[in-house]
Coordinates of C-alpha atoms and ligand atoms in Angstrom, one line a residue:
X239 CA -24.3 -3.1 111.3
X240 CA -20.8 -5.1 112.1
X241 CA -19.3 -5.8 108.8
X242 CA -18.1 -9.0 107.8
X243 CA -14.3 -9.6 107.0
X244 CA -15.5 -10.2 103.3
X245 CA -17.6 -7.1 103.5
X246 CA -14.9 -5.3 104.5
X247 CA -13.1 -6.1 101.4
X248 CA -16.0 -5.4 98.6
X249 CA -15.7 -2.2 100.3
X250 CA -12.5 -1.8 100.1
X251 CA -12.8 -2.4 96.4
X252 CA -16.0 -0.3 96.0
X253 CA -13.9 2.1 97.6
X254 CA -11.1 2.3 94.5
X255 CA -13.9 1.8 91.7
X256 CA -14.7 4.7 89.0
X257 CA -17.7 6.8 89.9
X258 CA -21.0 5.0 88.1
X259 CA -19.2 1.6 87.0
X260 CA -20.0 -2.1 87.7
X261 CA -17.5 -4.9 88.3
X262 CA -18.0 -8.5 87.9
X263 CA -16.1 -11.7 89.6
X264 CA -17.4 -15.2 88.6
X265 CA -16.8 -17.8 90.7
X266 CA -15.0 -20.9 89.9
X267 CA -16.3 -24.1 87.9
X268 CA -16.1 -27.4 88.3
X269 CA -13.3 -29.8 86.1
X270 CA -14.0 -32.8 84.5
X271 CA -11.9 -35.4 85.4
X272 CA -12.7 -38.2 83.3
X273 CA -16.1 -38.8 81.2
X274 CA -18.9 -38.0 84.0
X275 CA -16.3 -37.7 87.4
X276 CA -14.8 -34.3 88.7
X277 CA -11.9 -33.0 90.1
X278 CA -12.6 -31.7 94.1
X279 CA -14.4 -28.4 93.3
X280 CA -11.8 -25.2 94.4
X281 CA -13.6 -21.6 94.1
X282 CA -11.9 -19.0 92.6
X283 CA -9.4 -17.4 94.7
X284 CA -10.7 -13.6 94.3
X285 CA -14.1 -14.6 94.1
X286 CA -13.7 -16.4 97.5
X287 CA -11.5 -13.2 98.8
X288 CA -14.5 -11.0 98.1
X289 CA -17.5 -13.1 99.0
X290 CA -16.3 -16.2 101.6
X291 CA -19.2 -17.9 99.2
X292 CA -17.8 -21.5 98.8
X293 CA -20.1 -22.6 95.0
X294 CA -19.8 -22.8 91.5
X295 CA -21.9 -21.0 88.8
X296 CA -22.0 -17.5 90.6
X297 CA -20.9 -14.4 89.7
X298 CA -20.4 -11.0 92.3
X299 CA -21.4 -7.9 91.2
X300 CA -19.8 -4.6 92.8
X301 CA -22.0 -1.4 91.9
X302 CA -20.9 2.3 92.6
X303 CA -24.0 4.2 91.0
X304 CA -22.8 7.7 92.4
X305 CA -21.2 6.8 95.2
X306 CA -23.7 4.3 96.3
X307 CA -22.1 1.0 96.9
X308 CA -24.6 -2.4 96.1
X309 CA -23.1 -5.7 96.2
X310 CA -25.3 -8.4 93.9
X311 CA -24.9 -12.4 94.4
X312 CA -26.1 -14.3 91.3
X313 CA -25.9 -17.8 92.4
X314 CA -27.8 -21.2 92.4
X315 CA -31.6 -21.3 93.3
X316 CA -32.3 -23.7 95.8
X317 CA -33.2 -27.0 94.2
X318 CA -34.7 -29.8 96.3
X319 CA -34.2 -32.7 93.7
X320 CA -30.7 -31.3 92.5
X321 CA -29.6 -30.9 96.2
X322 CA -30.7 -34.7 97.0
X323 CA -28.0 -35.2 94.4
X324 CA -25.6 -32.7 94.4
X325 CA -25.2 -31.1 97.8
X326 CA -27.1 -28.1 99.6
X327 CA -27.0 -24.8 98.0
X328 CA -27.4 -21.6 99.8
X329 CA -29.9 -19.7 97.7
X330 CA -30.6 -16.3 97.4
X331 CA -32.1 -15.7 100.4
X332 CA -29.4 -17.0 102.8
X333 CA -27.1 -15.2 100.0
X334 CA -28.7 -11.5 101.7
X335 CA -29.4 -12.6 105.4
X336 CA -26.1 -14.9 105.9
X337 CA -23.4 -13.2 103.9
X338 CA -24.4 -9.7 103.7
X339 CA -25.4 -9.1 99.7
X340 CA -27.8 -6.3 99.4
X341 CA -29.2 -8.4 97.3
X342 CA -29.5 -11.7 95.0
X343 CA -31.0 -13.6 92.3
X344 CA -30.5 -16.9 90.2
X345 CA -27.7 -17.3 88.5
X346 CA -29.7 -18.3 85.0
X347 CA -30.8 -14.3 85.3
X348 CA -27.5 -13.3 85.0
X349 CA -27.1 -12.0 81.2
X350 CA -30.6 -11.4 81.2
X351 CA -30.1 -8.6 84.2
X352 CA -27.0 -7.7 83.2
X353 CA -28.0 -4.7 80.4
X354 CA -30.5 -3.3 83.3
X355 CA -27.6 -3.4 85.7
X356 CA -25.1 -2.0 83.4
X357 CA -27.1 0.1 81.5
X358 CA -26.4 3.7 83.1
X359 CA -22.7 2.7 84.1
X360 CA -20.3 3.8 81.6
X361 CA -17.1 1.8 83.1
X362 CA -16.8 -2.0 83.5
X363 CA -14.2 -3.6 85.7
X364 CA -13.9 -7.7 85.2
X365 CA -10.6 -10.4 84.6
X366 CA -9.8 -9.1 81.2
X367 CA -8.2 -12.4 79.9
X368 CA -9.4 -14.4 82.9
X369 CA -12.6 -15.6 82.2
X370 CA -14.0 -16.9 79.1
X371 CA -17.3 -17.9 80.3
X372 CA -17.6 -14.2 81.4
X373 CA -16.4 -12.5 78.7
X374 CA -18.8 -14.5 75.9
X375 CA -21.6 -13.4 78.3
X376 CA -20.2 -10.1 78.4
X377 CA -19.5 -10.1 74.6
X378 CA -23.4 -11.1 73.8
X379 CA -24.9 -8.7 76.4
X380 CA -22.9 -5.6 75.5
X381 CA -22.9 -6.2 71.6
X382 CA -26.9 -6.7 72.3
X383 CA -26.8 -3.1 73.8
X384 CA -25.1 -1.6 71.0
X385 CA -27.2 -3.1 68.5
X386 CA -30.3 -1.9 69.8
X387 CA -30.6 1.9 70.8
X388 CA -34.1 1.7 70.7
X389 CA -34.0 0.5 74.4
X390 CA -32.1 3.3 75.0
X391 CA -29.7 1.6 76.9
X392 CA -26.1 2.9 76.8
X393 CA -23.5 0.2 76.6
X394 CA -20.5 0.7 78.9
X395 CA -17.2 2.0 77.0
X396 CA -14.6 1.5 79.1
X397 CA -13.0 -2.0 80.8
X398 CA -10.6 -2.2 83.2
X399 CA -8.9 -5.2 84.5
X400 CA -10.1 -5.8 88.1
X401 CA -7.6 -8.1 89.4
X402 CA -4.5 -6.1 89.8
X403 CA -6.7 -4.1 91.9
X404 CA -8.0 -7.2 94.1
X405 CA -4.2 -8.7 94.1
X406 CA -2.7 -5.8 95.5
X407 CA -5.4 -6.4 98.0
X408 CA -4.5 -9.9 98.6
X409 CA -1.1 -9.4 99.1
X410 CA -1.0 -7.8 102.5
X411 CA -2.3 -10.2 104.4
X412 CA -5.0 -9.5 107.3
X413 CA -5.1 -10.4 111.3
X414 CA -7.2 -12.9 110.2
X415 CA -5.8 -14.3 107.5
X416 CA -2.3 -14.4 109.4
X417 CA -4.0 -16.6 111.6
X418 CA -5.1 -18.7 108.9
X419 CA -1.9 -18.8 107.2
X420 CA -0.1 -19.6 110.6
X421 CA -2.9 -22.7 111.4
X422 CA -2.0 -23.9 107.2
X423 CA 1.6 -23.6 108.1
X424 CA 1.4 -25.6 111.3
X425 CA -0.8 -28.5 109.8
X426 CA 1.6 -28.5 106.9
X427 CA 4.7 -29.0 109.5
X428 CA 2.6 -31.7 111.3
X429 CA 2.6 -33.5 107.8
X430 CA 6.4 -33.3 107.5
X431 CA 7.1 -34.4 110.8
X432 CA 5.3 -37.7 110.3
X433 CA 6.6 -38.0 107.3
X434 CA 9.9 -38.4 109.2
X435 CA 8.7 -40.1 111.8
X436 CA 7.6 -43.3 109.5
X437 CA 9.9 -42.7 106.4
X438 CA 11.7 -46.0 106.4
X439 CA 13.8 -47.6 103.1
X440 CA 11.4 -50.0 100.6
X441 CA 8.8 -47.6 101.4
X442 CA 6.9 -46.8 97.9
X443 CA 7.0 -42.5 97.6
X444 CA 3.2 -42.7 97.2
X445 CA 3.1 -44.2 100.8
X446 CA 4.9 -41.6 102.3
X447 CA 2.7 -38.9 100.6
X448 CA -0.4 -40.7 101.8
X449 CA 0.7 -40.6 105.3
X450 CA 1.3 -36.5 104.9
X451 CA -1.8 -36.0 103.3
X452 CA -3.6 -38.5 106.8
X453 CA -2.1 -36.1 109.0
X454 CA -3.4 -32.8 107.3
X455 CA -6.7 -34.5 106.9
X456 CA -6.4 -35.3 110.9
X457 CA -6.0 -32.0 111.6
X458 CA -8.6 -30.8 109.7
X459 CA -7.3 -30.1 106.1
X460 CA -8.5 -32.4 104.0
X461 CA -7.0 -30.7 100.7
X462 CA -3.6 -30.2 99.7
X463 CA -2.4 -26.5 98.4
X464 CA -0.5 -28.1 95.5
X465 CA 0.2 -31.9 94.3
X466 CA 2.4 -32.8 97.2
X467 CA 6.2 -33.9 95.5
X468 CA 7.6 -36.7 97.3
X469 CA 10.8 -37.4 95.6
X470 CA 13.4 -40.3 96.4
X471 CA 17.3 -40.1 95.5
X472 CA 17.8 -38.5 91.8
X473 CA 13.9 -37.5 91.7
X474 CA 14.5 -34.7 93.7
X475 CA 16.6 -33.2 90.7
X476 CA 13.5 -32.8 88.5
X477 CA 11.9 -29.6 90.4
X478 CA 7.9 -30.4 90.0
X479 CA 8.1 -34.1 90.4
X480 CA 4.9 -35.2 91.5
X481 CA 4.8 -39.2 89.9
X482 CA 5.7 -40.5 93.7
X483 CA 5.9 -43.8 92.1
X484 CA 9.2 -45.0 93.0
X485 CA 10.7 -46.9 95.9
X486 CA 12.4 -45.3 99.0
X487 CA 16.3 -46.9 98.9
X488 CA 18.7 -47.0 101.9
X489 CA 21.5 -44.1 101.7
X490 CA 19.3 -41.9 99.6
X491 CA 17.4 -38.3 100.8
X492 CA 14.3 -38.0 100.1
X493 CA 12.6 -34.3 99.2
X494 CA 9.3 -33.8 100.3
X495 CA 7.7 -30.4 98.9
X496 CA 4.1 -30.6 100.3
X497 CA 1.7 -28.2 102.0
X498 CA -1.9 -28.2 103.3
X499 CA -4.8 -25.9 102.3
X500 CA -6.5 -24.8 105.3
X501 CA -9.7 -22.5 105.2
X502 CA -8.6 -21.5 101.6
X503 CA -4.9 -21.0 102.4
X504 CA -1.7 -22.7 101.7
X505 CA 1.2 -24.2 103.3
X506 CA 4.2 -24.6 101.4
X507 CA 6.9 -26.7 103.4
X508 CA 10.0 -28.5 101.3
X509 CA 12.1 -30.5 103.7
X510 CA 15.0 -33.1 102.4
X511 CA 15.8 -36.0 104.9
X512 CA 18.0 -39.1 104.8
X513 CA 16.0 -42.3 104.1
X514 CA 17.7 -44.5 106.7
X515 CA 17.3 -41.6 109.5
X516 CA 21.4 -40.2 109.0
X517 CA 22.8 -38.3 106.6
X518 CA 25.9 -39.7 105.0
X519 CA 28.8 -37.0 105.2
X520 CA 28.3 -35.4 101.5
X521 CA 24.6 -35.3 102.0
X522 CA 25.4 -33.7 105.3
X523 CA 27.9 -31.5 103.7
X524 CA 25.6 -30.2 100.7
X525 CA 22.7 -29.7 103.4
X526 CA 24.4 -27.8 105.6
X527 CA 25.4 -25.5 103.1
X528 CA 21.4 -25.1 101.9
X529 CA 20.7 -25.1 105.7
X530 CA 23.2 -22.0 106.0
X531 CA 21.6 -20.3 103.2
X532 CA 18.4 -20.6 104.4
X533 CA 18.7 -19.0 107.5
X534 CA 20.7 -16.7 106.3
X535 CA 18.0 -15.7 103.8
X536 CA 15.5 -14.9 106.4
X537 CA 17.3 -13.3 108.4
X538 CA 17.6 -10.6 105.5
X539 CA 13.9 -10.0 105.5
X540 CA 12.8 -7.0 107.0
X541 CA 10.2 -4.2 105.3
X542 CA 12.1 -2.0 102.6
X543 CA 14.2 -5.3 101.4
X544 CA 13.6 -6.9 98.2
X545 CA 13.5 -10.4 97.3
X546 CA 15.8 -10.1 94.8
X547 CA 18.7 -8.4 96.8
X548 CA 18.0 -11.5 98.9
X549 CA 18.1 -13.8 96.4
X550 CA 22.2 -12.3 95.0
X551 CA 23.3 -12.9 98.2
X552 CA 22.1 -16.5 98.6
X553 CA 23.2 -17.1 95.3
X554 CA 26.8 -15.6 96.7
X555 CA 27.2 -18.3 99.2
X556 CA 25.8 -20.5 97.5
X557 CA 28.9 -20.0 94.9
X558 CA 31.3 -19.6 97.5
X559 CA 30.1 -22.7 99.1
X560 CA 30.6 -24.9 95.3
X561 CA 33.8 -23.6 95.4
X562 CA 34.7 -24.6 98.9
X563 CA 33.3 -28.1 97.9
X564 CA 35.0 -28.5 94.7
X565 CA 31.7 -28.8 93.1
X566 CA 32.8 -25.7 91.3
X567 CA 36.4 -24.3 89.9
X568 CA 37.2 -20.9 89.1
X569 CA 36.7 -17.7 90.3
X570 CA 33.9 -16.7 92.2
X571 CA 32.5 -13.2 90.6
X572 CA 33.0 -14.9 87.3
X573 CA 31.0 -17.9 87.9
X574 CA 28.4 -15.7 89.5
X575 CA 28.5 -13.1 86.0
X576 CA 28.2 -16.6 83.7
X577 CA 25.8 -17.9 86.0
X578 CA 27.6 -21.1 86.3
X579 CA 24.9 -21.9 89.6
X580 CA 22.7 -22.5 87.5
X581 CA 23.4 -25.7 86.8
X582 CA 22.6 -26.9 90.2
X583 CA 20.2 -23.8 91.6
X584 CA 18.1 -23.1 89.0
X585 CA 14.7 -21.8 90.4
X586 CA 14.5 -18.5 92.5
X587 CA 14.7 -17.9 96.3
X588 CA 10.9 -17.6 96.7
X589 CA 7.1 -16.0 96.1
X590 CA 4.2 -14.7 97.5
X591 CA 2.0 -17.3 99.5
X592 CA -1.5 -16.4 100.4
X593 CA -4.9 -18.1 99.0
X594 CA -2.6 -19.3 96.0
X595 CA 0.2 -20.8 96.6
X596 CA 2.0 -19.1 93.8
X597 CA -0.1 -16.3 95.4
X598 CA -0.8 -12.9 93.6
X599 CA 0.6 -9.5 93.5
X600 CA 3.4 -7.7 91.5
X601 CA 7.5 -8.7 92.0
X602 CA 8.8 -5.4 89.8
X603 CA 11.3 -5.8 87.4
X604 CA 14.7 -6.5 87.5
X605 CA 15.2 -3.0 87.8
X606 CA 13.4 -1.8 89.8
X607 CA 12.2 -4.9 92.6
X608 CA 9.4 -4.4 94.7
X609 CA 10.3 -3.8 98.6
X610 CA 8.6 -6.8 101.3
X611 CA 6.2 -5.2 103.6
X612 CA 4.8 -5.9 106.7
X613 CA 1.7 -8.2 106.4
X614 CA 3.4 -10.0 103.3
X615 CA 3.4 -14.1 103.6
X616 CA 6.7 -15.2 100.9
X617 CA 8.4 -18.5 101.1
X618 CA 12.1 -18.8 101.3
X619 CA 13.5 -21.9 99.8
X620 CA 16.7 -22.3 98.3
X621 CA 18.0 -25.5 96.7
X622 CA 20.5 -27.5 95.1
X623 CA 20.3 -30.0 92.8
X624 CA 23.1 -32.4 91.8
X625 CA 21.9 -34.9 89.0
X626 CA 23.5 -38.1 87.9
X627 CA 24.7 -36.8 84.9
X628 CA 26.0 -33.7 86.5
X629 CA 30.2 -32.9 85.6
X630 CA 31.0 -33.1 89.0
X631 CA 32.9 -35.9 91.6
X632 CA 30.6 -39.4 91.7
X633 CA 29.8 -38.9 95.8
X634 CA 27.5 -35.7 95.1
X635 CA 26.0 -37.1 92.1
X636 CA 21.6 -37.6 92.6
X637 CA 21.5 -35.4 95.3
X638 CA 18.3 -32.6 95.6
X639 CA 18.2 -30.4 98.0
X640 CA 15.2 -27.9 98.9
X641 CA 14.6 -26.4 102.5
X642 CA 11.8 -23.9 102.4
X643 CA 9.7 -22.4 105.3
X644 CA 6.8 -20.1 105.2
X645 CA 7.9 -16.6 106.5
X646 CA 5.5 -13.5 107.7
X647 CA 6.8 -10.1 107.2
X648 CA 6.5 -8.2 110.3
X649 CA 7.3 -4.2 111.2
X650 CA 10.7 -5.7 112.7
X651 CA 11.5 -8.5 110.6
X652 CA 10.4 -11.8 109.9
X653 CA 8.5 -14.4 111.7
X654 CA 8.8 -18.3 110.5
X655 CA 5.1 -19.8 110.7
X656 CA 6.2 -23.0 109.3
X657 CA 9.1 -23.4 112.5
X658 CA 7.5 -26.2 113.9
X659 CA 9.2 -29.0 111.5
X660 CA 13.2 -29.8 112.3
X661 CA 15.5 -28.5 109.6
X662 CA 19.1 -29.0 111.2
X663 CA 20.8 -32.4 111.0
X664 CA 20.8 -33.0 114.4
X665 CA 16.9 -32.3 115.2
X666 CA 16.4 -34.2 111.8
X667 CA 18.2 -36.9 113.1
X668 CA 16.7 -37.0 116.5
X669 CA 13.6 -36.6 115.4
X670 CA 13.6 -39.9 113.1
X671 CA 15.7 -42.1 115.7
X672 CA 12.8 -41.3 117.7
X673 CA 14.9 -39.2 120.5
X674 CA 13.3 -36.0 121.6
X675 CA 15.5 -33.2 121.4
X676 CA 13.0 -30.9 122.8
X677 CA 12.9 -33.2 126.1
Ligands
MG1414 MG1 7.0 -25.6 97.9
MG1415 MG1 7.3 -22.9 97.1

């Protein structure tokens, strides 16, 4: 039998389990938005990674019994009435025949069946402190087993966090994941291009946001990977600005941080461009500084390099640039030591990207940072934010710039997945003037 990639992942997780153990992964749950309306459902990423199953109210169990693997799904039963109201359910038969589980049961039987499944297995893996509903179930089932020894069932005595194992797996992307992430990045890029083409002063930030989401949906991505930031002028200095409710002004820049979610995978792109299509002299100076830093950071990506070390070079270049522009004054080394740049660049250089926008996996410590490996996807997103109340010359005030790309670490360096969307001053101005620089 040919295994699907989801089955292969379950087998890979199984291979990391102790003999005679059981792992439980809960699905996501619908979240109430207000009264009887819900937020759009989004599957739990770990659960999705191991199952490819997109319904709520479900549990995946992976069992290692004397070295034999068994994958069991607890999911909702087929129910004609519920399906008329709320949508189709996969049910148990299709979970086995189409999704490749060894067996599947009604999720309502989960607590009832658990003691029988768990009884001979002394080790239990689950997302410790990360799944309150599951922990409540486990607590009641396991305490009952402990109390009622007459049934001869011995409760598991060792509890291991399953997440570090599955998160290490998720950190290195497979070929098919890289393809999906390229698609997510391309669709995200198309949204940014549309925003550049349609932007004009007087427009409201949410209208520009709507154009981006329109393009995402047209290209097959109805959802965003995170709430879009569309920040005109000074709003760009608020790092997680998502109000998006101000009017765009002639002469300001707009910072857009938006990414499509495509088949579960996140795009995460930021571009900053002039609302009227032409950078002012001072905007261009700051923009070019950030762009040079971003390109140089991408060029440093290689297996064996630490993101933290790339950021050290970013900080050095930024401080030198700000000294040259007269925005900082003093000695470069001392300013870095004093973290004077933090007034203008207060976040990190980037993060892992995958099923989650801030994807899983360990970064290491300051003394011992993790090294990049081929198959990781990361963002590179230096920024420069000079707010209205900064202690600098007025000409620089109210300018926030970030440039962010999605980058695959390869054996020999890096591949920019989001390269479709222009970032040089010439390319941006040409696109906004409707003059193609691509011939
Ligand atoms: Mg971003
Ligand atoms: Mg990011």
